[in-house]
Short mmCIF file of C-alpha atoms and ligand atoms in Angstrom, two decimals:
data_model
loop_
_atom_site.label_atom_id
_atom_site.label_comp_id
_atom_site.label_asym_id
_atom_site.label_seq_id
_atom_site.Cartn_x
_atom_site.Cartn_y
_atom_site.Cartn_z
CA MET A 1 9.44 8.93 -18.96
CA THR A 2 6.85 6.43 -20.32
CA PHE A 3 4.45 4.54 -18.06
CA LEU A 4 6.45 1.42 -18.32
CA ASP A 5 9.60 3.23 -17.33
CA LEU A 6 7.90 4.35 -14.15
CA VAL A 7 6.79 0.80 -13.47
CA ARG A 8 10.49 -0.41 -13.97
CA ARG A 9 11.62 2.31 -11.85
CA ARG A 10 9.43 1.57 -8.73
CA LYS A 11 10.84 -0.88 -6.08
CA SER A 12 10.19 -1.47 -2.63
CA VAL A 13 11.98 0.84 -0.33
CA ARG A 14 12.92 -0.16 3.02
CA SER A 15 15.19 2.65 4.05
CA PHE A 16 13.93 6.25 3.93
CA LEU A 17 15.50 9.52 4.32
CA ASP A 18 14.51 11.84 7.33
CA ILE A 19 12.77 14.62 5.14
CA SER A 20 9.18 15.12 5.67
CA VAL A 21 6.87 14.64 2.74
CA GLU A 22 4.87 17.58 1.45
CA ARG A 23 1.03 17.36 2.14
CA GLU A 24 0.42 18.28 -1.54
CA LYS A 25 2.26 15.11 -2.85
CA VAL A 26 0.49 12.87 -0.19
CA LEU A 27 -2.88 14.31 -1.63
CA MET A 28 -1.79 13.60 -5.33
CA CYS A 29 -0.93 9.95 -4.21
CA LEU A 30 -4.45 10.00 -2.64
CA GLU A 31 -5.93 11.11 -5.80
CA ALA A 32 -4.49 8.78 -7.89
CA ALA A 33 -5.96 5.98 -5.35
CA ARG A 34 -9.22 7.63 -5.30
CA LEU A 35 -9.62 7.42 -9.05
CA ALA A 36 -8.87 3.72 -9.09
CA PRO A 37 -11.55 1.54 -10.66
CA SER A 38 -13.44 -0.97 -8.20
CA ALA A 39 -16.06 -3.53 -8.65
CA SER A 40 -19.60 -1.86 -9.21
CA ASN A 41 -17.47 1.26 -8.42
CA SER A 42 -17.90 0.27 -4.58
CA GLN A 43 -14.63 2.03 -3.64
CA PRO A 44 -14.15 -0.05 -0.54
CA TRP A 45 -11.40 1.75 0.96
CA LYS A 46 -10.15 4.46 3.19
CA PHE A 47 -6.77 5.81 3.44
CA VAL A 48 -5.52 6.87 7.02
CA VAL A 49 -2.51 8.81 6.57
CA VAL A 50 -0.13 9.18 9.55
CA ASP A 51 2.17 12.10 9.03
CA ASP A 52 2.47 13.29 12.50
CA ARG A 53 5.80 12.01 13.56
CA GLU A 54 5.23 11.33 17.22
CA LEU A 55 2.00 9.37 16.36
CA LYS A 56 3.76 7.40 13.33
CA ASN A 57 6.72 6.51 15.90
CA ARG A 58 4.08 5.31 18.33
CA LEU A 59 2.08 3.39 15.60
CA CYS A 60 5.48 1.74 14.18
CA ASP A 61 6.25 0.72 17.92
CA ARG A 62 3.26 -1.00 18.51
CA ALA A 63 2.54 -2.38 14.88
CA PHE A 64 6.06 -3.88 14.43
CA GLY A 65 6.75 -5.26 17.83
CA GLY A 66 7.71 -9.13 18.39
CA ILE A 67 6.99 -11.38 15.44
CA TYR A 68 6.46 -8.35 13.13
CA SER A 69 9.87 -6.93 13.84
CA MET A 70 11.13 -7.64 10.34
CA ASN A 71 9.17 -4.67 9.27
CA SER A 72 10.47 -2.24 12.22
CA PHE A 73 12.46 -0.35 9.20
CA CYS A 74 9.06 1.28 8.73
CA ARG A 75 10.05 3.61 11.61
CA THR A 76 12.67 5.37 9.18
CA ALA A 77 9.36 6.27 6.83
CA PRO A 78 8.04 9.88 7.48
CA VAL A 79 4.65 8.73 6.51
CA ILE A 80 2.56 5.50 7.38
CA VAL A 81 -0.73 4.97 5.45
CA ALA A 82 -3.03 2.37 6.92
CA VAL A 83 -5.59 1.22 4.18
CA VAL A 84 -8.86 0.42 5.86
CA SER A 85 -10.50 -2.09 3.55
CA GLU A 86 -14.40 -1.05 3.71
CA LYS A 87 -17.31 -3.05 2.83
CA SER A 88 -18.20 -3.39 -1.09
CA LYS A 89 -21.80 -2.70 -2.28
CA PHE A 90 -24.19 -5.18 -0.99
CA LEU A 91 -24.69 -6.66 -4.56
CA THR A 92 -20.82 -7.06 -5.22
CA ARG A 93 -20.69 -8.70 -2.02
CA ILE A 94 -23.31 -11.38 -3.03
CA GLY A 95 -21.82 -11.64 -6.43
CA GLY A 96 -18.39 -12.39 -4.62
CA LEU A 97 -19.88 -14.93 -2.52
CA PHE A 98 -21.33 -16.72 -5.58
CA ARG A 99 -18.14 -16.56 -7.51
CA GLY A 100 -15.71 -17.12 -4.39
CA THR A 101 -13.95 -14.06 -5.30
CA LYS A 102 -12.84 -11.19 -3.04
CA TYR A 103 -13.48 -8.34 -5.04
CA TYR A 104 -12.64 -5.81 -2.37
CA LEU A 105 -9.11 -7.18 -2.09
CA ILE A 106 -8.64 -6.73 -5.83
CA ASP A 107 -10.13 -3.00 -5.62
CA VAL A 108 -7.82 -2.23 -2.64
CA GLY A 109 -4.84 -3.63 -4.24
CA ILE A 110 -5.53 -1.61 -7.56
CA ALA A 111 -6.12 1.63 -5.41
CA ILE A 112 -2.97 1.16 -3.41
CA GLU A 113 -0.90 0.48 -6.75
CA HIS A 114 -2.21 3.67 -8.05
CA PHE A 115 -0.96 5.45 -4.93
CA VAL A 116 2.42 3.79 -5.08
CA LEU A 117 3.01 4.58 -8.75
CA GLU A 118 1.91 8.13 -8.42
CA ALA A 119 4.41 8.30 -5.45
CA GLU A 120 7.41 7.07 -7.64
CA ASP A 121 6.36 9.41 -10.18
CA LEU A 122 6.83 12.40 -7.53
CA GLY A 123 10.16 10.86 -6.57
CA LEU A 124 9.10 9.17 -3.20
CA GLY A 125 9.61 5.43 -2.30
CA THR A 126 7.02 2.99 -0.75
CA CYS A 127 6.72 -0.37 0.64
CA TRP A 128 3.60 -2.38 0.47
CA ILE A 129 3.49 -3.78 4.32
CA GLY A 130 1.22 -6.80 4.99
CA TRP A 131 2.70 -8.16 7.94
CA PHE A 132 1.89 -6.08 10.97
CA ASP A 133 0.14 -6.29 14.20
CA GLU A 134 -3.50 -5.17 13.00
CA ARG A 135 -5.08 -4.92 16.56
CA ALA A 136 -2.34 -2.41 17.50
CA VAL A 137 -2.84 -0.28 14.54
CA LYS A 138 -6.42 -0.31 14.92
CA SER A 139 -6.00 1.12 18.71
CA VAL A 140 -3.51 3.61 17.66
CA LEU A 141 -5.41 5.01 14.84
CA LYS A 142 -8.83 4.71 16.42
CA VAL A 143 -10.13 2.38 13.82
CA PRO A 144 -13.45 0.67 14.84
CA ARG A 145 -12.84 -3.04 15.72
CA ASP A 146 -15.03 -4.56 13.00
CA LYS A 147 -13.05 -2.95 10.35
CA LYS A 148 -10.12 -4.81 8.45
CA ILE A 149 -6.79 -3.27 7.79
CA ASP A 150 -5.05 -5.74 5.07
CA ILE A 151 -2.34 -3.32 4.31
CA LEU A 152 -0.27 -0.49 5.31
CA VAL A 153 2.14 1.55 3.12
CA ALA A 154 5.49 3.20 4.10
CA LEU A 155 6.17 6.37 2.23
CA GLY A 156 8.98 8.86 2.10
CA TYR A 157 11.96 10.21 0.15
CA TYR A 158 14.69 7.74 -0.45
CA ASP A 159 18.23 7.54 -1.82
CA ARG A 160 18.17 5.47 -5.14
CA GLU A 161 21.83 4.41 -4.88
CA LYS A 162 21.11 2.62 -1.74
CA LEU A 163 18.30 0.37 -2.95
CA CYS A 164 18.77 -3.34 -3.28
CA PRO A 165 18.91 -4.75 -6.74
CA GLN A 166 15.59 -5.30 -8.68
CA HIS A 167 13.85 -8.33 -7.41
CA GLY A 168 13.67 -11.12 -9.84
CA ARG A 169 10.64 -11.57 -12.01
CA GLU A 170 9.23 -14.79 -13.82
CA PRO A 171 10.19 -14.68 -17.50
CA MET A 172 7.28 -13.61 -19.88
CA ASN A 173 6.50 -17.17 -21.12
CA ARG A 174 5.81 -18.56 -17.74
CA ILE A 175 3.32 -15.45 -16.80
CA ALA A 176 1.47 -15.09 -19.93
CA SER A 177 0.26 -17.03 -22.83
CA PHE A 178 -1.86 -16.10 -26.15
CA ASN A 179 -5.20 -17.90 -26.78
CA SER A 180 -4.70 -20.77 -24.24
CA TYR A 181 -3.59 -21.76 -20.93
C1 FMN B 1 0.41 -7.62 -0.37
C2 FMN B 1 1.89 -7.09 -0.28
C3 FMN B 1 2.39 -7.15 0.98
C4 FMN B 1 3.82 -7.03 1.10
N1 FMN B 1 4.30 -6.98 2.57
C5 FMN B 1 5.58 -6.90 2.60
C6 FMN B 1 6.05 -6.60 4.07
O1 FMN B 1 5.30 -6.95 5.10
N2 FMN B 1 7.19 -6.06 4.18
C7 FMN B 1 8.03 -6.05 3.03
O2 FMN B 1 9.27 -5.69 3.67
N3 FMN B 1 7.82 -6.12 1.96
C8 FMN B 1 6.24 -6.35 1.83
N4 FMN B 1 5.91 -6.54 0.63
C9 FMN B 1 6.82 -5.90 -0.64
C10 FMN B 1 7.35 -7.12 -1.57
O3 FMN B 1 8.14 -7.95 -0.70
C11 FMN B 1 8.06 -6.90 -2.96
O4 FMN B 1 7.07 -6.00 -3.65
C12 FMN B 1 8.38 -7.99 -3.66
O5 FMN B 1 9.45 -8.65 -3.14
C13 FMN B 1 8.95 -7.38 -5.17
O6 FMN B 1 9.96 -6.40 -4.84
P1 FMN B 1 10.07 -5.01 -5.35
O7 FMN B 1 8.75 -4.24 -4.77
O8 FMN B 1 11.10 -4.38 -4.88
O9 FMN B 1 9.53 -5.00 -7.13
C14 FMN B 1 4.70 -6.52 0.01
C15 FMN B 1 3.99 -6.49 -1.33
C16 FMN B 1 2.57 -6.93 -1.43
C17 FMN B 1 2.20 -6.46 -2.79
#
């Protein structure tokens, strides 16, 4: 499979099989994330992996209640990863303020996509989750209050046959151009 085949294969998974994920495979996904590039090599992330079923269910009950219930499908995932956005290096933060760019969000996004693509390569499905009760997640996972959790990732085995059809994408001529805007 070429890299582009892998990228084409990946889709968000919102229904997982009730099969636990091997720690070695989770560690391979984490290794892919660990090697991601980041502004000034700040590596502003910490991945908190929840693979204990009881804890994971409690996390889902708390994270996806009320207005967040559209993501309650995450309960079917055997693994939920909370990605804590850590502080970038001081000079990167200053540079970011000067430029009006949140480098840490770019960094975390790259690391998560490394994680997600490695998962797909291992036959595992994922879904990025940006809509959840952050305060509840911090409380369940004992993440200090001053930290930020921008994204969760649901991870697990899935049935390809049951995936929704590919989401549409903008045509190439709308998203790219050569030599001028
Ligand atoms: C930053 C981010 C946040 C997202 N949050 C959610 C979410 O809360 N719930 C959800 O079901 N999907 C979420 N998604 C998945 C997107 O809806 C999905 O990637 C998009 O519709 C394209 O579909 P595909 O991933 O199947 O190609 C999120 C994706 C990203 C990148």
